[in-house]
XYZ file of C-alpha atoms in Angstrom:
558
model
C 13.663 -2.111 33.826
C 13.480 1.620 31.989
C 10.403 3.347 32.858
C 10.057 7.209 32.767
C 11.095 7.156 37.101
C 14.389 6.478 35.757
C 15.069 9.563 33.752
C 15.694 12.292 36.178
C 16.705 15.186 34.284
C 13.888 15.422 31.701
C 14.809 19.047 30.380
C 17.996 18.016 29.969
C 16.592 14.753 28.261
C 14.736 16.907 25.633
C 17.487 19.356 25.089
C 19.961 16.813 23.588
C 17.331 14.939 21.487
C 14.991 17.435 20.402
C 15.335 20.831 18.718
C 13.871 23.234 20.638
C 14.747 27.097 21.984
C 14.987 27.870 25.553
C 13.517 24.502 27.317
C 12.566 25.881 30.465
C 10.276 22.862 32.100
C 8.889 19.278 30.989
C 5.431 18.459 32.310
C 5.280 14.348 32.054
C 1.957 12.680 31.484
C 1.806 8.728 31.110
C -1.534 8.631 28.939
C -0.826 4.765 27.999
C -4.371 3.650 28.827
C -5.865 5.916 26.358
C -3.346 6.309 23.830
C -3.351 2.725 23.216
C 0.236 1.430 24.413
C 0.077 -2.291 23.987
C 4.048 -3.262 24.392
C 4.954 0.526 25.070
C 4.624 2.984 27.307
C 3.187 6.468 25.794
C 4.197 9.390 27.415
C 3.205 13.307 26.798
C 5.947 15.370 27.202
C 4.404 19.360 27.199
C 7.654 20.888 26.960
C 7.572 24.655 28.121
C 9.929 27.183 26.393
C 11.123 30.508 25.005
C 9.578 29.853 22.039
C 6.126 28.073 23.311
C 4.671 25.397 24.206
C 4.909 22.134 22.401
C 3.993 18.333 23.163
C 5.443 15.387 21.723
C 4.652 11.567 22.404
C 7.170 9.981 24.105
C 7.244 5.828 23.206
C 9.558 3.786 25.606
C 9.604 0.280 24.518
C 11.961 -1.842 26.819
C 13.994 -4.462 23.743
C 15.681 -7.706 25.565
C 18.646 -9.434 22.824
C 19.983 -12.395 24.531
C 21.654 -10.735 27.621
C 21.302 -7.245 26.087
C 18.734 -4.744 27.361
C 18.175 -0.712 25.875
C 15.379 1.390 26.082
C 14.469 2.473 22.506
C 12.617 6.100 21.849
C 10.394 7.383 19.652
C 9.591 10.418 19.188
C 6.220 11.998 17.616
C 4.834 15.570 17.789
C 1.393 15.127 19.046
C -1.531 13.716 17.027
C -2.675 17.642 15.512
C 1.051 18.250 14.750
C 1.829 15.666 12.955
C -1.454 15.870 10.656
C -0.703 19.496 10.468
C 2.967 18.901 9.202
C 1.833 16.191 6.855
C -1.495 16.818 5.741
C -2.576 20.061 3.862
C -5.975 20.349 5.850
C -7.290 23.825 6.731
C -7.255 24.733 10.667
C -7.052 21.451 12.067
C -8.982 21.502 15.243
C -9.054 17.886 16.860
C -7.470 14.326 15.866
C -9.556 11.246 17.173
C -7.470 8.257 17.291
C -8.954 4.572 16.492
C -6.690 1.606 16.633
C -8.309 -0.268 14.037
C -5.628 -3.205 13.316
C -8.466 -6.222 14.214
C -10.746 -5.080 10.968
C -8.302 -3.741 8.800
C -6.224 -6.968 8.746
C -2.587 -5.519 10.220
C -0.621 -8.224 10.853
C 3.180 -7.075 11.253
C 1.631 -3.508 11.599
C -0.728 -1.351 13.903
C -3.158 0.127 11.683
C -4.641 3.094 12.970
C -7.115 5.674 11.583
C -7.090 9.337 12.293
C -9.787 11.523 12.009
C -9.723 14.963 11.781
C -11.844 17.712 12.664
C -11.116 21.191 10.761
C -12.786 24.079 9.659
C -13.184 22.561 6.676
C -14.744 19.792 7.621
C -13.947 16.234 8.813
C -11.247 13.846 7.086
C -9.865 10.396 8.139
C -6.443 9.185 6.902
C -4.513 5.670 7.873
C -1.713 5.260 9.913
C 0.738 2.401 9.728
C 3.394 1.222 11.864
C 5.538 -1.577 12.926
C 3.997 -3.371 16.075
C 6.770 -3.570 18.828
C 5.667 -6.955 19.408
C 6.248 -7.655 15.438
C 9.546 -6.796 15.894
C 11.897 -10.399 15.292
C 9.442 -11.195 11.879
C 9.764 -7.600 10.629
C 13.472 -7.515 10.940
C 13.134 -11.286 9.656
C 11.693 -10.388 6.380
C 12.308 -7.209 5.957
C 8.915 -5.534 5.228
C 9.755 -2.032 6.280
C 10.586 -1.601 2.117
C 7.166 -0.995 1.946
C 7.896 2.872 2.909
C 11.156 2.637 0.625
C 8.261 1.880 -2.082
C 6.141 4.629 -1.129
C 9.004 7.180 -1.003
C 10.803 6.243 -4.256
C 8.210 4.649 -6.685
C 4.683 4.813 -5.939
C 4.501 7.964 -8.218
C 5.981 6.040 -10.729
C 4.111 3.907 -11.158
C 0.559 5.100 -10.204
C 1.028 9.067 -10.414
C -2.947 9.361 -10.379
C -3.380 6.750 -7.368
C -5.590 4.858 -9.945
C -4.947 1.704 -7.838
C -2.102 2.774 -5.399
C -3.468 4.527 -2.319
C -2.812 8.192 -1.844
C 0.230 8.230 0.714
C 1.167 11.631 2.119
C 3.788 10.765 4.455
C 6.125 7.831 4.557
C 9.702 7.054 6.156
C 12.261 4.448 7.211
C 14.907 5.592 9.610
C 18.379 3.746 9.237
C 17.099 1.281 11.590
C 14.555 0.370 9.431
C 11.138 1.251 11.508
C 8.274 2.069 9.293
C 5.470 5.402 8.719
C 3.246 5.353 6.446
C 0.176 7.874 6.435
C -2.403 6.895 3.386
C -5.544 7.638 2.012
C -8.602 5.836 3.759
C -10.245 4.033 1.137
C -13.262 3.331 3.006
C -14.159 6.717 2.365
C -14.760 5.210 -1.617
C -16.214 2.288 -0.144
C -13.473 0.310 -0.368
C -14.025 -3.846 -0.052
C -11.209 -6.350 -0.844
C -11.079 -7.681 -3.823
C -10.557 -11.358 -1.992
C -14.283 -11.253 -0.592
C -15.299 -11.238 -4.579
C -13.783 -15.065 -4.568
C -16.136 -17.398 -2.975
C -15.827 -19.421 0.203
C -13.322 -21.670 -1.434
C -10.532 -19.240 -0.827
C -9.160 -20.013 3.020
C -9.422 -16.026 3.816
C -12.840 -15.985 3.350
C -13.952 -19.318 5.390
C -16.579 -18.031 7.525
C -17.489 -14.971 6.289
C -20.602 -13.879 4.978
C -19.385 -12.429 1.387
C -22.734 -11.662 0.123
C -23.260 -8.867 2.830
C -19.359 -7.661 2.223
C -19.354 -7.724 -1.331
C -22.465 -5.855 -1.766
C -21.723 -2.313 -2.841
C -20.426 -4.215 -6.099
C -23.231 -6.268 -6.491
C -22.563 -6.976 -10.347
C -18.920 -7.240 -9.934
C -17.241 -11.267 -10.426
C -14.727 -12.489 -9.192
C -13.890 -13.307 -13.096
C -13.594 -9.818 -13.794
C -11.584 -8.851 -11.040
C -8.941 -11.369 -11.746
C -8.427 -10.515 -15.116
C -8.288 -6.557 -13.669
C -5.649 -7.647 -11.169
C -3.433 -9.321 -14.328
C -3.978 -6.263 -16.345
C -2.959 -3.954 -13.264
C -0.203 -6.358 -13.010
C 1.161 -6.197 -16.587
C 1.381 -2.790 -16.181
C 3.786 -2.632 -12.791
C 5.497 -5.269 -15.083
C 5.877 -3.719 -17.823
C 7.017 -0.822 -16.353
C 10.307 -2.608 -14.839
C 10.826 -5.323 -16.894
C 14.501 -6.146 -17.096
C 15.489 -3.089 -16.080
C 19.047 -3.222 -14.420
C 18.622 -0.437 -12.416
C 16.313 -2.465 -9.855
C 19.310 -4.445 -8.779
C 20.955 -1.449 -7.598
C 17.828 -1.146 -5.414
C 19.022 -3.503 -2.555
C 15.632 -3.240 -0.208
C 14.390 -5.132 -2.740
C 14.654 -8.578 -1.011
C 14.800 -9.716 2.905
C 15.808 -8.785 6.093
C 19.757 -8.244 5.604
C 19.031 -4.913 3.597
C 18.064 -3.219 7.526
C 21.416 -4.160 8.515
C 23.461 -2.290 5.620
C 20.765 0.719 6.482
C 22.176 0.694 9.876
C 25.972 0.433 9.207
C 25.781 3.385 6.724
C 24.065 5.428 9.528
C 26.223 7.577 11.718
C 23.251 9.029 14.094
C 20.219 6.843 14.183
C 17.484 8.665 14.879
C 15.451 6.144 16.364
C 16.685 2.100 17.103
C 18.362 -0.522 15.213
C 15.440 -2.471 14.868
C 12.909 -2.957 11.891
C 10.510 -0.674 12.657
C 8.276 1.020 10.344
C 5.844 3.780 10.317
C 3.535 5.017 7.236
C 1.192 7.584 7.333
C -1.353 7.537 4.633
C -4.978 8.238 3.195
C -7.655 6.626 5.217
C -9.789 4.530 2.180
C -12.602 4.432 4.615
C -13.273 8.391 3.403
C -13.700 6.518 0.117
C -15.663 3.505 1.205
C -13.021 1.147 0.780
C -13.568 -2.636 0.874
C -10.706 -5.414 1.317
C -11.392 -7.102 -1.856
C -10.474 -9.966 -0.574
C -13.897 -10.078 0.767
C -15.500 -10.729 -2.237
C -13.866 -13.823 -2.951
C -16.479 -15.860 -0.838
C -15.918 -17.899 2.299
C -13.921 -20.643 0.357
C -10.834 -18.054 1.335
C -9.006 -18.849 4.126
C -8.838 -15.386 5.338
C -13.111 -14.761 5.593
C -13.723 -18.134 7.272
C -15.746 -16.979 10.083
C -16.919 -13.424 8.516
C -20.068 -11.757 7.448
C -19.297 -11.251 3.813
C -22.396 -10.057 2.419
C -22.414 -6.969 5.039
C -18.577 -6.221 4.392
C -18.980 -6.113 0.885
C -22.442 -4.574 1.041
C -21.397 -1.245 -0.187
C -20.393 -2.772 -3.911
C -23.452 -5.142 -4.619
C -23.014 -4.744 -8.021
C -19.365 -6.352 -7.737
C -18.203 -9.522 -8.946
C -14.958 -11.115 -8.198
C -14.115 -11.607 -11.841
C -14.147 -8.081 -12.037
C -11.907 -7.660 -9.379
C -9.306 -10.294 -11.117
C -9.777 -8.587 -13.937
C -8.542 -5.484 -13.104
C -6.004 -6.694 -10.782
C -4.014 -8.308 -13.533
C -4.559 -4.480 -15.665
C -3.545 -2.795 -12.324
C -0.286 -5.188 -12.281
C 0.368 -5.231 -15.849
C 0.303 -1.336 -14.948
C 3.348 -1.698 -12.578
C 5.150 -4.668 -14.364
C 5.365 -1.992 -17.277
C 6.279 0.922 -16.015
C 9.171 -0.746 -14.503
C 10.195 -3.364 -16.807
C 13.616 -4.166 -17.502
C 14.612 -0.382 -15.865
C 18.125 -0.607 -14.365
C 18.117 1.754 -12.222
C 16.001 -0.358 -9.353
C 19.034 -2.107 -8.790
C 20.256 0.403 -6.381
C 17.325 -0.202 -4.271
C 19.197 -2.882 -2.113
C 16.353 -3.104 -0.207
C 14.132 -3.966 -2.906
C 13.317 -8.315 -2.351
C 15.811 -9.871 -4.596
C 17.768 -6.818 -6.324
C 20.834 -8.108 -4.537
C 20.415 -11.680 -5.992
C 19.864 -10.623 -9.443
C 23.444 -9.460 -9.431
C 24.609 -12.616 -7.657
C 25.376 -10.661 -4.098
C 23.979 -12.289 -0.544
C 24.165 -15.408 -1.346
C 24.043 -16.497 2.204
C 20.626 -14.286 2.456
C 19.461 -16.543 -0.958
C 20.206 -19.894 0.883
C 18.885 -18.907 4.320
C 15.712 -17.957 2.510
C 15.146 -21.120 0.772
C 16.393 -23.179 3.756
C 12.957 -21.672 5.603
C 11.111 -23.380 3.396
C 12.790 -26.978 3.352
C 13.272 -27.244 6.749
C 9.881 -26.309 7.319
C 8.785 -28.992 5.084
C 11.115 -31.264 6.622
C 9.616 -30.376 9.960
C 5.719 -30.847 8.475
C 6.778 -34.504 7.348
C 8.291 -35.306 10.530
C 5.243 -34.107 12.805
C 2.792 -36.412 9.618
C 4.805 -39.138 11.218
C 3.336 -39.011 14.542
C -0.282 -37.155 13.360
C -1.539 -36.883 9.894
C -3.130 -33.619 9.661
C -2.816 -32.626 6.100
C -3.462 -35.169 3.407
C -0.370 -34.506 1.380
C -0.780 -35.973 -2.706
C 2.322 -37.517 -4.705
C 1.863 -34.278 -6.992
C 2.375 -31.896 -4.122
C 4.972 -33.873 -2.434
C 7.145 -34.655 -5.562
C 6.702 -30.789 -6.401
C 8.096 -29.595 -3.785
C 10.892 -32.221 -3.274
C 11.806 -31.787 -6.823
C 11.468 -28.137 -6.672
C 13.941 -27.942 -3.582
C 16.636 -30.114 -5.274
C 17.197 -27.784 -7.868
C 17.707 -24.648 -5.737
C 21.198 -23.139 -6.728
C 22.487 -19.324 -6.269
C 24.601 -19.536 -9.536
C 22.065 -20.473 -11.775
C 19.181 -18.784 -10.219
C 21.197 -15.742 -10.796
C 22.067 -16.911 -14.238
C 18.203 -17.261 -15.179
C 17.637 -13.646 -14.508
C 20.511 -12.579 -17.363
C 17.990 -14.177 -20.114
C 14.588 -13.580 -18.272
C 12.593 -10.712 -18.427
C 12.219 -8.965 -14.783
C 9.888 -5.993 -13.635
C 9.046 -4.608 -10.301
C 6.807 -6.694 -8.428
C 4.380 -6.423 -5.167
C 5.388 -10.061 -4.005
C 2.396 -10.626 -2.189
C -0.122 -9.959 -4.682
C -3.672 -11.197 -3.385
C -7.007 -9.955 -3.192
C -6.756 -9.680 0.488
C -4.323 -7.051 -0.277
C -6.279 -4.851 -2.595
C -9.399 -2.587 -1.100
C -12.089 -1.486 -4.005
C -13.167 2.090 -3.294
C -15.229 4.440 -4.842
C -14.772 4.947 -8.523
C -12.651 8.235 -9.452
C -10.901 6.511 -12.711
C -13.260 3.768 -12.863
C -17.108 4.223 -13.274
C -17.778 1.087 -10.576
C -15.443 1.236 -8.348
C -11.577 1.526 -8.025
C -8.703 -0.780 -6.868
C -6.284 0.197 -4.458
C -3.164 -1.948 -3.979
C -1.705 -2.008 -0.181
C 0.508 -4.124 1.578
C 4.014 -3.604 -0.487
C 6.198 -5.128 2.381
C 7.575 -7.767 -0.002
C 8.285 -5.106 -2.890
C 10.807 -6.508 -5.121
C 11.742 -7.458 -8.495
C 11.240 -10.612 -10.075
C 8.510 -12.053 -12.396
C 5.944 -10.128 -13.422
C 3.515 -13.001 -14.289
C 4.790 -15.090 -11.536
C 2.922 -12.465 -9.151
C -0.627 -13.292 -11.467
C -0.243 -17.105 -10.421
C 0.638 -16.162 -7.175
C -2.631 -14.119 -6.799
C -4.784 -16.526 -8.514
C -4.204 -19.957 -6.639
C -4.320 -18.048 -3.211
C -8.275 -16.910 -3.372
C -10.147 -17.994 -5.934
C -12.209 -21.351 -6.171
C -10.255 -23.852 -9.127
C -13.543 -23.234 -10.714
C -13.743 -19.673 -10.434
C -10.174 -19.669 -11.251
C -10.786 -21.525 -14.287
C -13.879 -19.430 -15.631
C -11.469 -16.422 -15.400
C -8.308 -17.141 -16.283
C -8.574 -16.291 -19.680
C -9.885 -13.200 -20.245
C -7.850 -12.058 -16.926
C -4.468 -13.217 -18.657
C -5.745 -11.591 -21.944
C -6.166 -8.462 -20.465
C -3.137 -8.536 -18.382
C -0.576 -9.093 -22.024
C -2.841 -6.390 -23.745
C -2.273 -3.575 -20.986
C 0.945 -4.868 -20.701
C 2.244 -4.352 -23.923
C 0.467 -1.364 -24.362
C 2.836 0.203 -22.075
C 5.851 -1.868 -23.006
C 5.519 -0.349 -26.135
C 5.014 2.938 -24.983
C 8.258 2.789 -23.366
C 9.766 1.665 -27.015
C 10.463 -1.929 -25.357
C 9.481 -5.103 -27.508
C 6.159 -6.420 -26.639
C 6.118 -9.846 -24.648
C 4.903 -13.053 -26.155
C 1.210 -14.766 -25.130
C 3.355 -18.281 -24.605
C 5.713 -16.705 -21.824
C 3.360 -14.411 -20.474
C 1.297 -18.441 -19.743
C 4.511 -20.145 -19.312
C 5.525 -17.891 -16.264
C 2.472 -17.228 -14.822
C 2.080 -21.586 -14.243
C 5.715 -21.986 -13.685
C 6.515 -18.730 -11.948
C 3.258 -19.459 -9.882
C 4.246 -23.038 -8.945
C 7.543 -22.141 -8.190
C 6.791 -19.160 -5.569
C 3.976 -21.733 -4.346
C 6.232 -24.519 -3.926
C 8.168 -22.547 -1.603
C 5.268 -20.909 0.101
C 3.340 -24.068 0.904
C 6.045 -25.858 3.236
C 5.635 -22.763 5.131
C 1.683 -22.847 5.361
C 1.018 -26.563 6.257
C 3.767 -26.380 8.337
C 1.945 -23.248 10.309
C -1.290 -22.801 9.309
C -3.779 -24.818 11.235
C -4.740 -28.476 9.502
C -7.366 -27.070 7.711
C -5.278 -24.000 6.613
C -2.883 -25.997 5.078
C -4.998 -28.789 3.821
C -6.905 -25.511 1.779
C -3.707 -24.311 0.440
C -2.194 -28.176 -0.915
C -5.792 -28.508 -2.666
C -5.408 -25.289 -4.397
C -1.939 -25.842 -5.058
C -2.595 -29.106 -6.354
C -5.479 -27.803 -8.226
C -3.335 -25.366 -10.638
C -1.182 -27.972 -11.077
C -3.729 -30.088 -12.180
C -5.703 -27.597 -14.575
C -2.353 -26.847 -16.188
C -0.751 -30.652 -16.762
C 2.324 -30.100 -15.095
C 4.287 -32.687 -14.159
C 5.988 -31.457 -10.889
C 9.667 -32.737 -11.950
C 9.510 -30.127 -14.794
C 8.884 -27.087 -12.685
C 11.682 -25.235 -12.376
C 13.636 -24.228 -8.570
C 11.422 -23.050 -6.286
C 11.801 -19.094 -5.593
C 11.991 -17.388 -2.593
């Protein structure tokens, strides 16, 4: 194994790897236990030089491939350095570090907060990165895009951060590892917008959503829903069909890190999928997963004291929170729609398919899902576990059978297509304090499945993930209303043809049932029972509520 005994000849370590004058000596400080290595070793290099002093943090993370073993480095200045290059804060003093991944939901990423202490007072922005131990599902499914999203488009289509967080820093190296450094939105009381739908949703199950929701007391879960279609519409609108997206070649999974890589002469850091993001910390704004507000029906706040989580909006409903979500996507489907020029964004989730290229990516993506259906219905064999209904089961058989390369890529020549978050839930949205909005505002987060697609398809997405069918159905309505009205409002802006109430409903069922189709095989087939059972009722549910009869949904989409 690696380890910092086996480097000898640290000055002349730093001297071919880091750009400094004079290196006279390298003091070496494993600080690991307190700078929270998990999978890595953290090392303080205080270099010693003509030119000064200057410490950076040294991360050694020992990769095994098969029969293949490197040491992979990364490199950071230390914590007041890097705020100081990032961050314009006034005599920066101190930076306290807080791994705070287990509450802020991180997943495929460490989330970490920073706060720092400067002469003008104290200030906490988020840090997120790629977890070395995330490393096989981030290169999997590509989610380092998310900083290709921050770098290239976030101003585009929030310039105000009226519902995208304030990111001052992102990056992804050749290798695809991941910064971003955001706004904390807890600092505007931020609570997800999930928590606002009920106990129904599987996020929510065991949480107590009265006590997390309660800084938006009067906000509904009705009203949230229709502001998640409008905000929606308006990411949309801004792409819809625009060509350029396709160019855009992030925009789809995992192979895009290996094209980074092969145009990259001098890697800075590894071939791997690493990403870091440095960003506002939403806690400065009080920010609130809205997910939270969704009630314990959610899968994701089973367990969870809702009511105190969402205490700082009591006046919050989760129909609010839909509502705006659809204006804060018909925001983005808007400013996006139909522009061309994404299409260079190869790493952008499906760019390349729109233009019929990867097909071998296309087919490997929808294979997850049938053979982990398959594998769900052989395991029901031996141990029922998920009560499975003819609807569900004929859905996603029938759904399957029409998968095809040549005419999904066909569909897209006649379809309208936008920019779209591809994992648009309330669990991914934080409400903070209100600077465009007199209650509160919504902050979208979590763009590691950035892509283009359907615009509406992300709406039904959203809505059968969280809500209750009830809820769903009390909202559905006035949150699709709003979502076409601030959608065309920008289409129209943008001299594009306003889009029709029928298709806007037609792709937000279809769309909906076609990205669930290929989600659920994946959820019963990993979630625990109850998980999954949660997910084929709410499936099944929107099926349902819209009489579809599964054989007339279209291919599923991956």
């Amino acid at each position: 194994m690696t380890d910092k005994t086996e480097i000898n000849d640290w000055v002349a370590f730093v001297k071919e790897r880091i750009d400094v004058t004079g290196v006279e000596d390298v003091h070496v400080d494993d600080v690991s236990a307190t700078a929270g290595g998990l999978s890595a070793q953290i090392i303080r290099l205080t270099i010693r030089a003509a030119e000064g002093s200057k410490s950076f943090f040294f991360f050694l993370l020992l990769c095994r491939q098969e029969n293949f073993t490197s040491a992979l480095f990364f490199f950071f200045y230390d914590w007041v350095a890097f705020v100081k290059e990032r961050i314009d804060v006034t005599g920066v003093e101190d930076v306290h570090v807080d791994d705070v991944s287990a509450t802020a939901g991180g997943l495929s990423a460490q989330i970490i907060r920073l706060t720092i202490r400067a002469a003008e007072g104290s200030k906490s922005v988020i840090l997120k990165r790629t977890r070395p131990e995330r490393l096989e599902g981030s290169i999997a499914m590509g989610i380092a895009r998310e900083a290709e999203f921050f770098t290239h488009f976030a101003s585009l289509v929030d310039a105000d951060n009226a519902f995208v967080p304030k990111v001052y820093y992102s990056a992804v190296e050749c290798d695809g590892y991941k910064v971003v450094l955001m706004e904390d939105l807890n600092q505007r009381n931020g609570v997800q917008a999930g928590y606002f739908y009920g106990s129904n949703s599987l996020l929510n199950w065991g949480k107590d959503l009265k006590d997390l929701t309660k800084h938006f007391p009067a906000v509904s879960e009705h009203e949230i829903t229709v502001r998640a279609f409008e905000q929606a519409a308006r990411l949309h609108a801004r792409f819809w069909g625009d060509n350029t997206l396709l160019a855009r070649k992030y925009l789809r999974a995992a192979e895009w890190l290996t094209h980074l890589f092969q145009r990259c002469t001098t890697p800075r850091w590894s071939a791997t999928a690493y990403k870091v993001v440095l960003m506002e910390d939403l806690n400065q704004r009080n920010g609130v997963q809205a997910g939270y507000f969704y009630g314990s029906n959610s899968l994701l706040n089973w367990g969870k004291d809702l009511k105190d989580l969402t205490k700082h909006f009591p006046a919050v409903s989760e129909h609010e929170i839909t509502v705006r979500a659809f204006e804060q996507a018909a925001r983005l489907h808007a400013r996006f729609w139909g522009d061309n020029t994404l299409l260079a964004r190869k790493y952008l989730r499906a760019a390349e398919w729109l233009q019929g290229e990867n097909k071998e990516l296309f087919d490997s993506t929808a294979k997850y899902s049938t053979n982990a259906w398959a594998s769900f219905k052989k395991a029901q064999e031996e141990k029922k576990t998920v009560n499975i209904s003819p609807e569900i089961d004929r859905l996603v058989a029938s759904t399957a059978s029409k998968v095809d390369f040549a005419a999904y890529t066909e569909m897209w020549k006649t379809k309208p297509w936008t920019m779209v978050h591809g994992d648009y839930h309330p669990a991914n949205m934080m409400l903070v304090d209100g600077v465009h909005h007199a209650t509160f505002d919504l902050m979208l987060l979590d763009w590691e499945a950035v892509g283009v697609g359907s615009g509406p398809q992300d709406l039904g997405q959203f809505m059968i993930s969280h809500s209750t069918p009830e809820n769903r159905r009390a909202s559905e309505k006035e949150a699709l209303a709003a979502y076409e009205k601030v959608l065309n409002e920008g289409l129209v802006a943008r001299g594009l043809e306003p889009v029709t109430t029928e298709y806007i409903l037609s792709e937000y069922v279809e769309g909906g049932l076609s990205r669930w189709a290929w989600l659920l095989a994946i959820c019963v087939l990993y979630c625990p029972p109850a998980g999954g059972q949660y997910f084929h009722d709410q499936v099944l549910a929107f099926l349902n509520d819209h009489n579809v009869v599964p054989e007339e949904v279209g291919m599923m989409r991956p």
